């Protein structure tokens, strides 16, 4: 009986050792598991940005005014409402797919602030479109616009300036700062030790052109170059810091990094082409001269198209 009694604890120890070894192997495998490129998420993100953000003013120009009275929400307003719902959802899904566990309190605070800022911008964009239909010229400062000079009483101009202040300062800051912060938090977790992840799949390269072009539009139309360039520098510094630890960006991290790099090149070309435009210089007199695409449209395209 004694040999059998001695073998039982030995067998139990061996079983415990094997189970712990297998568990440890699973943990190691999960830590070195090659992350996948989130093609479906990035694709949907790019499509909804182009349709609901860039396409919003385009649809408002193309849709006949008789279909949507100006005293009611128009088609562009509904596009903006959809953007304010879908984009936070996609950002949350992006965070869920992050290989790194991110602070949920910071993520939720960013999402709440993003929704509030985008909602303020919804009101500003809606009023801006109605002003455009009344002859407002985006390439001119507000007080130099002909329709503003003819307002009675003149104090109404102050009300419009307050509306633009809420839109272009509070609204855009509360919209874009959380947006780029979430992208940076996600990027900080997109690093791996696998050499295979230094390359992007073909699907990522196909999405790169429309995605980076949208970021160019976002920076120019939103007038957020400082926020954009600081985010890009932070991403570059993160790459250098992680590289010292033997980590490199995975396919999702490379996709974001290439997006920002190409958008910066497009931004440089855009500014160089309009560098000597004296009329746009009057509206953007500061050190950072980045004309908005729709200001360029009202100055050089809309009036000529009417003729």
mmCIF file of N, CA, C and O in Angstrom, residues 85-152:
data_model
loop_
_atom_site.group_PDB
_atom_site.id
_atom_site.type_symbol
_atom_site.label_atom_id
_atom_site.label_comp_id
_atom_site.label_asym_id
_atom_site.label_seq_id
_atom_site.Cartn_x
_atom_site.Cartn_y
_atom_site.Cartn_z
ATOM 1 N N UNK A 85 -23.421 60.331 -33.774
ATOM 2 C CA UNK A 85 -23.773 59.051 -33.147
ATOM 3 C C UNK A 85 -22.797 57.949 -33.556
ATOM 4 O O UNK A 85 -22.316 57.180 -32.716
ATOM 5 N N UNK A 86 -22.494 57.874 -34.851
ATOM 6 C CA UNK A 86 -21.686 56.766 -35.367
ATOM 7 C C UNK A 86 -20.216 56.902 -34.971
ATOM 8 O O UNK A 86 -19.573 55.918 -34.584
ATOM 9 N N UNK A 87 -19.674 58.117 -35.034
ATOM 10 C CA UNK A 87 -18.246 58.293 -34.748
ATOM 11 C C UNK A 87 -17.880 57.916 -33.317
ATOM 12 O O UNK A 87 -16.886 57.198 -33.109
ATOM 13 N N UNK A 88 -18.622 58.349 -32.283
ATOM 14 C CA UNK A 88 -18.278 57.875 -30.925
ATOM 15 C C UNK A 88 -18.345 56.355 -30.792
ATOM 16 O O UNK A 88 -17.522 55.751 -30.096
ATOM 17 N N UNK A 89 -19.324 55.745 -31.465
ATOM 18 C CA UNK A 89 -19.422 54.283 -31.431
ATOM 19 C C UNK A 89 -18.177 53.642 -32.051
ATOM 20 O O UNK A 89 -17.615 52.684 -31.491
ATOM 21 N N UNK A 90 -17.711 54.166 -33.195
ATOM 22 C CA UNK A 90 -16.522 53.613 -33.839
ATOM 23 C C UNK A 90 -15.273 53.843 -32.992
ATOM 24 O O UNK A 90 -14.374 52.989 -32.951
ATOM 25 N N UNK A 91 -15.197 54.985 -32.323
ATOM 26 C CA UNK A 91 -14.054 55.242 -31.452
ATOM 27 C C UNK A 91 -14.026 54.258 -30.281
ATOM 28 O O UNK A 91 -12.955 53.782 -29.880
ATOM 29 N N UNK A 92 -15.201 53.959 -29.728
ATOM 30 C CA UNK A 92 -15.259 52.966 -28.658
ATOM 31 C C UNK A 92 -14.856 51.578 -29.156
ATOM 32 O O UNK A 92 -14.164 50.825 -28.456
ATOM 33 N N UNK A 93 -15.305 51.229 -30.370
ATOM 34 C CA UNK A 93 -14.900 49.952 -30.948
ATOM 35 C C UNK A 93 -13.389 49.917 -31.191
ATOM 36 O O UNK A 93 -12.754 48.878 -31.018
ATOM 37 N N UNK A 94 -12.831 51.058 -31.583
ATOM 38 C CA UNK A 94 -11.389 51.133 -31.801
ATOM 39 C C UNK A 94 -10.641 50.884 -30.503
ATOM 40 O O UNK A 94 -9.631 50.160 -30.477
ATOM 41 N N UNK A 95 -11.136 51.469 -29.420
ATOM 42 C CA UNK A 95 -10.502 51.265 -28.121
ATOM 43 C C UNK A 95 -10.632 49.806 -27.689
ATOM 44 O O UNK A 95 -9.712 49.218 -27.103
ATOM 45 N N UNK A 96 -11.784 49.195 -27.968
ATOM 46 C CA UNK A 96 -11.980 47.788 -27.610
ATOM 47 C C UNK A 96 -10.983 46.871 -28.324
ATOM 48 O O UNK A 96 -10.590 45.829 -27.787
ATOM 49 N N UNK A 97 -10.588 47.250 -29.539
ATOM 50 C CA UNK A 97 -9.657 46.434 -30.321
ATOM 51 C C UNK A 97 -8.199 46.709 -29.983
ATOM 52 O O UNK A 97 -7.309 46.081 -30.560
ATOM 53 N N UNK A 98 -7.956 47.649 -29.088
ATOM 54 C CA UNK A 98 -6.585 47.998 -28.754
ATOM 55 C C UNK A 98 -5.902 46.837 -28.022
ATOM 56 O O UNK A 98 -6.480 46.256 -27.095
ATOM 57 N N UNK A 99 -4.680 46.475 -28.434
ATOM 58 C CA UNK A 99 -3.953 45.411 -27.714
ATOM 59 C C UNK A 99 -3.606 45.813 -26.284
ATOM 60 O O UNK A 99 -3.330 44.961 -25.454
ATOM 61 N N UNK A 100 -3.617 47.101 -26.005
ATOM 62 C CA UNK A 100 -3.256 47.607 -24.687
ATOM 63 C C UNK A 100 -4.509 48.037 -23.934
ATOM 64 O O UNK A 100 -5.418 48.634 -24.514
ATOM 65 N N UNK A 101 -4.569 47.722 -22.655
ATOM 66 C CA UNK A 101 -5.692 48.152 -21.828
ATOM 67 C C UNK A 101 -5.560 49.631 -21.530
ATOM 68 O O UNK A 101 -4.578 50.072 -20.923
ATOM 69 N N UNK A 102 -6.540 50.413 -21.960
ATOM 70 C CA UNK A 102 -6.506 51.860 -21.817
ATOM 71 C C UNK A 102 -7.384 52.298 -20.648
ATOM 72 O O UNK A 102 -8.355 51.607 -20.308
ATOM 73 N N UNK A 103 -7.084 53.436 -20.032
ATOM 74 C CA UNK A 103 -7.897 53.911 -18.895
ATOM 75 C C UNK A 103 -9.313 54.261 -19.342
ATOM 76 O O UNK A 103 -9.517 55.188 -20.130
ATOM 77 N N UNK A 104 -10.298 53.516 -18.845
ATOM 78 C CA UNK A 104 -11.674 53.697 -19.296
ATOM 79 C C UNK A 104 -12.233 55.057 -18.906
ATOM 80 O O UNK A 104 -13.026 55.645 -19.642
ATOM 81 N N UNK A 105 -11.832 55.572 -17.743
ATOM 82 C CA UNK A 105 -12.354 56.876 -17.316
ATOM 83 C C UNK A 105 -11.947 57.968 -18.302
ATOM 84 O O UNK A 105 -12.768 58.817 -18.669
ATOM 85 N N UNK A 106 -10.691 57.933 -18.751
ATOM 86 C CA UNK A 106 -10.228 58.922 -19.723
ATOM 87 C C UNK A 106 -10.936 58.744 -21.060
ATOM 88 O O UNK A 106 -11.294 59.727 -21.717
ATOM 89 N N UNK A 107 -11.165 57.503 -21.465
ATOM 90 C CA UNK A 107 -11.851 57.237 -22.728
ATOM 91 C C UNK A 107 -13.280 57.747 -22.686
ATOM 92 O O UNK A 107 -13.749 58.430 -23.607
ATOM 93 N N UNK A 108 -14.009 57.444 -21.612
ATOM 94 C CA UNK A 108 -15.396 57.890 -21.502
ATOM 95 C C UNK A 108 -15.492 59.411 -21.455
ATOM 96 O O UNK A 108 -16.399 60.002 -22.043
ATOM 97 N N UNK A 109 -14.563 60.039 -20.740
ATOM 98 C CA UNK A 109 -14.562 61.502 -20.673
ATOM 99 C C UNK A 109 -14.310 62.106 -22.051
ATOM 100 O O UNK A 109 -14.942 63.106 -22.429
ATOM 101 N N UNK A 110 -13.410 61.499 -22.806
ATOM 102 C CA UNK A 110 -13.142 61.969 -24.170
ATOM 103 C C UNK A 110 -14.378 61.819 -25.055
ATOM 104 O O UNK A 110 -14.701 62.724 -25.837
ATOM 105 N N UNK A 111 -15.071 60.699 -24.946
ATOM 106 C CA UNK A 111 -16.256 60.470 -25.769
ATOM 107 C C UNK A 111 -17.351 61.476 -25.428
ATOM 108 O O UNK A 111 -17.998 62.050 -26.316
ATOM 109 N N UNK A 112 -17.576 61.729 -24.140
ATOM 110 C CA UNK A 112 -18.607 62.696 -23.725
ATOM 111 C C UNK A 112 -18.268 64.091 -24.241
ATOM 112 O O UNK A 112 -19.131 64.808 -24.776
ATOM 113 N N UNK A 113 -17.016 64.476 -24.096
ATOM 114 C CA UNK A 113 -16.602 65.804 -24.573
ATOM 115 C C UNK A 113 -16.710 65.900 -26.083
ATOM 116 O O UNK A 113 -17.122 66.931 -26.630
ATOM 117 N N UNK A 114 -16.338 64.821 -26.773
ATOM 118 C CA UNK A 114 -16.436 64.793 -28.233
ATOM 119 C C UNK A 114 -17.876 65.014 -28.694
ATOM 120 O O UNK A 114 -18.134 65.804 -29.605
ATOM 121 N N UNK A 115 -18.824 64.317 -28.082
ATOM 122 C CA UNK A 115 -20.226 64.449 -28.481
ATOM 123 C C UNK A 115 -20.725 65.879 -28.248
ATOM 124 O O UNK A 115 -21.439 66.439 -29.085
ATOM 125 N N UNK A 116 -20.346 66.473 -27.128
ATOM 126 C CA UNK A 116 -20.789 67.839 -26.840
ATOM 127 C C UNK A 116 -20.193 68.830 -27.836
ATOM 128 O O UNK A 116 -20.883 69.709 -28.353
ATOM 129 N N UNK A 117 -18.898 68.690 -28.134
ATOM 130 C CA UNK A 117 -18.263 69.592 -29.094
ATOM 131 C C UNK A 117 -18.828 69.446 -30.487
ATOM 132 O O UNK A 117 -19.063 70.438 -31.183
ATOM 133 N N UNK A 118 -19.063 68.204 -30.925
ATOM 134 C CA UNK A 118 -19.644 67.976 -32.245
ATOM 135 C C UNK A 118 -21.067 68.510 -32.317
ATOM 136 O O UNK A 118 -21.517 68.966 -33.379
ATOM 137 N N UNK A 119 -21.799 68.485 -31.211
ATOM 138 C CA UNK A 119 -23.162 69.019 -31.193
ATOM 139 C C UNK A 119 -23.161 70.540 -31.305
ATOM 140 O O UNK A 119 -24.024 71.120 -31.970
ATOM 141 N N UNK A 120 -22.192 71.189 -30.654
ATOM 142 C CA UNK A 120 -22.059 72.642 -30.816
ATOM 143 C C UNK A 120 -21.745 72.968 -32.265
ATOM 144 O O UNK A 120 -22.299 73.911 -32.849
ATOM 145 N N UNK A 121 -20.864 72.180 -32.874
ATOM 146 C CA UNK A 121 -20.518 72.405 -34.274
ATOM 147 C C UNK A 121 -21.699 72.156 -35.197
ATOM 148 O O UNK A 121 -21.809 72.787 -36.259
ATOM 149 N N UNK A 122 -22.597 71.260 -34.820
ATOM 150 C CA UNK A 122 -23.809 71.018 -35.607
ATOM 151 C C UNK A 122 -24.625 72.287 -35.753
ATOM 152 O O UNK A 122 -25.085 72.639 -36.856
ATOM 153 N N UNK A 123 -24.809 73.025 -34.664
ATOM 154 C CA UNK A 123 -25.573 74.280 -34.715
ATOM 155 C C UNK A 123 -24.830 75.317 -35.553
ATOM 156 O O UNK A 123 -25.418 76.009 -36.392
ATOM 157 N N UNK A 124 -23.506 75.415 -35.354
ATOM 158 C CA UNK A 124 -22.732 76.397 -36.110
ATOM 159 C C UNK A 124 -22.734 76.113 -37.596
ATOM 160 O O UNK A 124 -22.892 77.027 -38.414
ATOM 161 N N UNK A 125 -22.579 74.849 -37.989
ATOM 162 C CA UNK A 125 -22.594 74.493 -39.409
ATOM 163 C C UNK A 125 -23.956 74.732 -40.042
ATOM 164 O O UNK A 125 -24.054 75.144 -41.202
ATOM 165 N N UNK A 126 -25.019 74.456 -39.285
ATOM 166 C CA UNK A 126 -26.365 74.662 -39.812
ATOM 167 C C UNK A 126 -26.624 76.135 -40.098
ATOM 168 O O UNK A 126 -27.155 76.508 -41.155
ATOM 169 N N UNK A 127 -26.216 77.001 -39.173
ATOM 170 C CA UNK A 127 -26.376 78.445 -39.396
ATOM 171 C C UNK A 127 -25.449 78.928 -40.505
ATOM 172 O O UNK A 127 -25.816 79.806 -41.294
ATOM 173 N N UNK A 128 -24.264 78.359 -40.580
ATOM 174 C CA UNK A 128 -23.316 78.765 -41.609
ATOM 175 C C UNK A 128 -23.854 78.484 -43.008
ATOM 176 O O UNK A 128 -23.695 79.295 -43.929
ATOM 177 N N UNK A 129 -24.517 77.347 -43.186
ATOM 178 C CA UNK A 129 -25.084 77.019 -44.488
ATOM 179 C C UNK A 129 -26.192 77.994 -44.870
ATOM 180 O O UNK A 129 -26.290 78.412 -46.034
ATOM 181 N N UNK A 130 -27.015 78.377 -43.925
ATOM 182 C CA UNK A 130 -28.076 79.338 -44.216
ATOM 183 C C UNK A 130 -27.516 80.706 -44.571
ATOM 184 O O UNK A 130 -28.062 81.418 -45.414
ATOM 185 N N UNK A 131 -26.403 81.074 -43.932
ATOM 186 C CA UNK A 131 -25.749 82.331 -44.290
ATOM 187 C C UNK A 131 -25.173 82.260 -45.708
ATOM 188 O O UNK A 131 -25.234 83.253 -46.459
ATOM 189 N N UNK A 132 -24.626 81.116 -46.081
ATOM 190 C CA UNK A 132 -24.088 80.955 -47.430
ATOM 191 C C UNK A 132 -25.183 81.134 -48.480
ATOM 192 O O UNK A 132 -24.962 81.763 -49.523
ATOM 193 N N UNK A 133 -26.351 80.606 -48.204
ATOM 194 C CA UNK A 133 -27.466 80.746 -49.145
ATOM 195 C C UNK A 133 -27.949 82.189 -49.238
ATOM 196 O O UNK A 133 -28.572 82.570 -50.227
ATOM 197 N N UNK A 134 -27.636 82.980 -48.225
ATOM 198 C CA UNK A 134 -28.036 84.391 -48.225
ATOM 199 C C UNK A 134 -26.959 85.297 -48.797
ATOM 200 O O UNK A 134 -27.122 86.529 -48.794
ATOM 201 N N UNK A 135 -25.837 84.704 -49.255
ATOM 202 C CA UNK A 135 -24.783 85.500 -49.871
ATOM 203 C C UNK A 135 -23.543 85.684 -49.026
ATOM 204 O O UNK A 135 -22.657 86.477 -49.383
ATOM 205 N N UNK A 136 -23.457 84.984 -47.912
ATOM 206 C CA UNK A 136 -22.276 85.108 -47.055
ATOM 207 C C UNK A 136 -21.056 84.536 -47.773
ATOM 208 O O UNK A 136 -21.138 83.498 -48.427
ATOM 209 N N UNK A 137 -19.911 85.216 -47.647
ATOM 210 C CA UNK A 137 -18.686 84.815 -48.334
ATOM 211 C C UNK A 137 -17.658 84.356 -47.298
ATOM 212 O O UNK A 137 -17.202 85.146 -46.475
ATOM 213 N N UNK A 138 -17.332 83.074 -47.370
ATOM 214 C CA UNK A 138 -16.457 82.482 -46.361
ATOM 215 C C UNK A 138 -15.039 83.026 -46.406
ATOM 216 O O UNK A 138 -14.318 82.962 -45.397
ATOM 217 N N UNK A 139 -14.608 83.538 -47.548
ATOM 218 C CA UNK A 139 -13.226 83.992 -47.660
ATOM 219 C C UNK A 139 -13.019 85.385 -47.073
ATOM 220 O O UNK A 139 -11.888 85.875 -47.036
ATOM 221 N N UNK A 140 -14.109 86.030 -46.608
ATOM 222 C CA UNK A 140 -14.014 87.361 -46.007
ATOM 223 C C UNK A 140 -14.247 87.275 -44.507
ATOM 224 O O UNK A 140 -15.010 86.418 -44.039
ATOM 225 N N UNK A 141 -13.598 88.153 -43.720
ATOM 226 C CA UNK A 141 -13.944 88.227 -42.297
ATOM 227 C C UNK A 141 -15.419 88.580 -42.116
ATOM 228 O O UNK A 141 -16.043 89.170 -42.996
ATOM 229 N N UNK A 142 -15.976 88.246 -40.968
ATOM 230 C CA UNK A 142 -17.417 88.392 -40.781
ATOM 231 C C UNK A 142 -17.880 89.824 -40.952
ATOM 232 O O UNK A 142 -18.866 90.100 -41.658
ATOM 233 N N UNK A 143 -17.229 90.767 -40.323
ATOM 234 C CA UNK A 143 -17.687 92.160 -40.383
ATOM 235 C C UNK A 143 -17.470 92.791 -41.752
ATOM 236 O O UNK A 143 -18.030 93.854 -42.035
ATOM 237 N N UNK A 144 -16.662 92.167 -42.617
ATOM 238 C CA UNK A 144 -16.462 92.699 -43.970
ATOM 239 C C UNK A 144 -17.421 92.093 -44.978
ATOM 240 O O UNK A 144 -17.413 92.486 -46.141
ATOM 241 N N UNK A 145 -18.249 91.125 -44.555
ATOM 242 C CA UNK A 145 -19.222 90.537 -45.463
ATOM 243 C C UNK A 145 -20.335 91.528 -45.769
ATOM 244 O O UNK A 145 -20.836 92.207 -44.855
ATOM 245 N N UNK A 146 -20.742 91.628 -47.034
ATOM 246 C CA UNK A 146 -21.798 92.592 -47.392
ATOM 247 C C UNK A 146 -23.090 92.388 -46.624
ATOM 248 O O UNK A 146 -23.727 93.358 -46.206
ATOM 249 N N UNK A 147 -23.517 91.150 -46.409
ATOM 250 C CA UNK A 147 -24.794 90.938 -45.716
ATOM 251 C C UNK A 147 -24.697 91.340 -44.247
ATOM 252 O O UNK A 147 -25.713 91.718 -43.642
ATOM 253 N N UNK A 148 -23.500 91.303 -43.659
ATOM 254 C CA UNK A 148 -23.343 91.730 -42.280
ATOM 255 C C UNK A 148 -23.348 93.251 -42.172
ATOM 256 O O UNK A 148 -23.830 93.819 -41.191
ATOM 257 N N UNK A 149 -22.832 93.911 -43.189
ATOM 258 C CA UNK A 149 -22.839 95.386 -43.180
ATOM 259 C C UNK A 149 -24.246 95.940 -43.299
ATOM 260 O O UNK A 149 -24.512 97.067 -42.857
ATOM 261 N N UNK A 150 -25.153 95.173 -43.890
ATOM 262 C CA UNK A 150 -26.524 95.646 -44.098
ATOM 263 C C UNK A 150 -27.485 95.227 -42.993
ATOM 264 O O UNK A 150 -28.690 95.471 -43.100
ATOM 265 N N UNK A 151 -26.974 94.566 -41.951
ATOM 266 C CA UNK A 151 -27.853 94.130 -40.870
ATOM 267 C C UNK A 151 -28.333 95.302 -40.034
ATOM 268 O O UNK A 151 -27.580 96.232 -39.745
ATOM 269 N N UNK A 152 -29.593 95.248 -39.646
ATOM 270 C CA UNK A 152 -30.166 96.246 -38.750
ATOM 271 C C UNK A 152 -30.923 95.534 -37.630
ATOM 272 O O UNK A 152 -31.753 94.655 -37.900
#
